[in-house]
Coordinates of C-alpha atoms in Angstrom, one line a residue:
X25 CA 0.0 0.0 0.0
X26 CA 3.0 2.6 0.6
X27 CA 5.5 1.4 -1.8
X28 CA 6.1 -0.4 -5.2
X29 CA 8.7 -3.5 -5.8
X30 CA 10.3 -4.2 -8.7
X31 CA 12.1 -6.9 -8.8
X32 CA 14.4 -8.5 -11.8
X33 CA 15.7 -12.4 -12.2
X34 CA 19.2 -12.1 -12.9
X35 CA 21.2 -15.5 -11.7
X36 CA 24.3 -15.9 -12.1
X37 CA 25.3 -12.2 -11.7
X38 CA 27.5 -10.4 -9.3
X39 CA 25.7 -6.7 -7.1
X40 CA 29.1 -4.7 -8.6
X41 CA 27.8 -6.1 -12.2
X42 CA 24.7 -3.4 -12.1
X43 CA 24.0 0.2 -12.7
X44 CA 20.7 1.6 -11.3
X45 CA 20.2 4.9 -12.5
X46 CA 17.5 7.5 -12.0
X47 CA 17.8 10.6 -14.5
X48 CA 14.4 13.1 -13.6
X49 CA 11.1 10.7 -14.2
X50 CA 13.1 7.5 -16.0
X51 CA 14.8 4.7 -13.7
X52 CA 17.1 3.1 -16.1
X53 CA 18.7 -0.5 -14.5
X54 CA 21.6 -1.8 -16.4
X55 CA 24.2 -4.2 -16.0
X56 CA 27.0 -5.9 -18.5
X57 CA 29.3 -8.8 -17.4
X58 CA 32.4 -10.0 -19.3
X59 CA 33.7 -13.5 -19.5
X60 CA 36.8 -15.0 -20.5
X61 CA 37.1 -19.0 -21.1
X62 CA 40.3 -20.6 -21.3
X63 CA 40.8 -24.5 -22.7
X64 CA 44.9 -25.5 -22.8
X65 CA 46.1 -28.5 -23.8
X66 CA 49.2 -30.2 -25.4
X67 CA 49.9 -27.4 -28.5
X68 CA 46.5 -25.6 -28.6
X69 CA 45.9 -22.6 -26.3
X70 CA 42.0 -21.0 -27.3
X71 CA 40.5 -18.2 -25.6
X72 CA 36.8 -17.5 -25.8
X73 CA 35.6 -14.0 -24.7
X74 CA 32.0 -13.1 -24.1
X75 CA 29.9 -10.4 -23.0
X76 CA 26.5 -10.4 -21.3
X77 CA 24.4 -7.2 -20.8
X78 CA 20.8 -5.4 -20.4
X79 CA 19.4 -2.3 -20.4
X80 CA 15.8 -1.9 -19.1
X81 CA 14.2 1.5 -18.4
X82 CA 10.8 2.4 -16.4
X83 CA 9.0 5.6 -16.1
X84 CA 8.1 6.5 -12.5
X85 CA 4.8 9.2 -12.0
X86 CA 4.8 11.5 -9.5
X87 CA 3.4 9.2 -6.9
X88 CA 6.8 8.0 -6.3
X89 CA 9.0 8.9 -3.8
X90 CA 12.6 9.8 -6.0
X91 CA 15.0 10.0 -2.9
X92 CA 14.0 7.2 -1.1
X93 CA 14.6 4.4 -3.8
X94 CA 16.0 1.2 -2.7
X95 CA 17.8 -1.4 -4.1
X96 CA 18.8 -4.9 -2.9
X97 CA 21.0 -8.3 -4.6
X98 CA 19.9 -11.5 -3.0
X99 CA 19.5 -15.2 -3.8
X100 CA 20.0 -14.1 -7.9
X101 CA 17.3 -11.4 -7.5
X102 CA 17.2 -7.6 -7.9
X103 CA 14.9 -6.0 -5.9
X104 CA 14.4 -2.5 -6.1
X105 CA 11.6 -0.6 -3.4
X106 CA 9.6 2.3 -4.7
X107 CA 8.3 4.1 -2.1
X108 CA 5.1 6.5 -2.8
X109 CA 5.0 9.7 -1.9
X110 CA 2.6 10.8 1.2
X111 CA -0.2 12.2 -0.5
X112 CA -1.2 16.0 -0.3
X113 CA -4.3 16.1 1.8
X114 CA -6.8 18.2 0.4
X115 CA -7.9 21.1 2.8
X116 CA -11.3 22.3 2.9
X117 CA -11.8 25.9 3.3
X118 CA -15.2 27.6 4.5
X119 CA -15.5 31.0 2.8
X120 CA -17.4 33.2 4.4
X121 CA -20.4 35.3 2.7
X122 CA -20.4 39.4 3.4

């Protein structure tokens, strides 16, 4: 009821592999990992490199809460908590008649 979760299934990945950004209204959560694979044997030496990476962006409304954005790595999940902001209570003013 006060907040949103986001959360993204990415086994396998390290918390220093990704970048959450937040640039005015767009949360942008990215991440790229680099692997190298070595196989040696009697005269052959090969090298395999490969690259893994995503790029996913969301647009937030103004019912979230900007600063208070957290993020959490755990068990191959990312979970990120969107808090909403306290809503503006409307006043009621009595006018009087003259």
């Amino acid at each position: 009821a006060d907040s949103y979760q986001l959360d993204v299934a990415v086994p396998g990945w390290e918390k220093s592999d990704f970048n959450v950004k937040l640039d005015g209204n767009l949360l942008t959560i990215s991440a790229e990992k680099k692997e190298e694979a070595k196989a040696e044997g009697d005269k052959v030496v090969r090298k395999e490199f490969g690259s893994r990476a995503f790029k996913r962006s969301f647009t937030l409304d103004d019912k979230i809460d900007a600063a208070s954005i957290g993020a959490k790595y755990e068990n191959g999940i990312l979970k990120l908590q969107l808090p909403k902001k306290e809503e503006v209570k409307a006043t009621t003013k009595e006018i009087n008649i003259q």
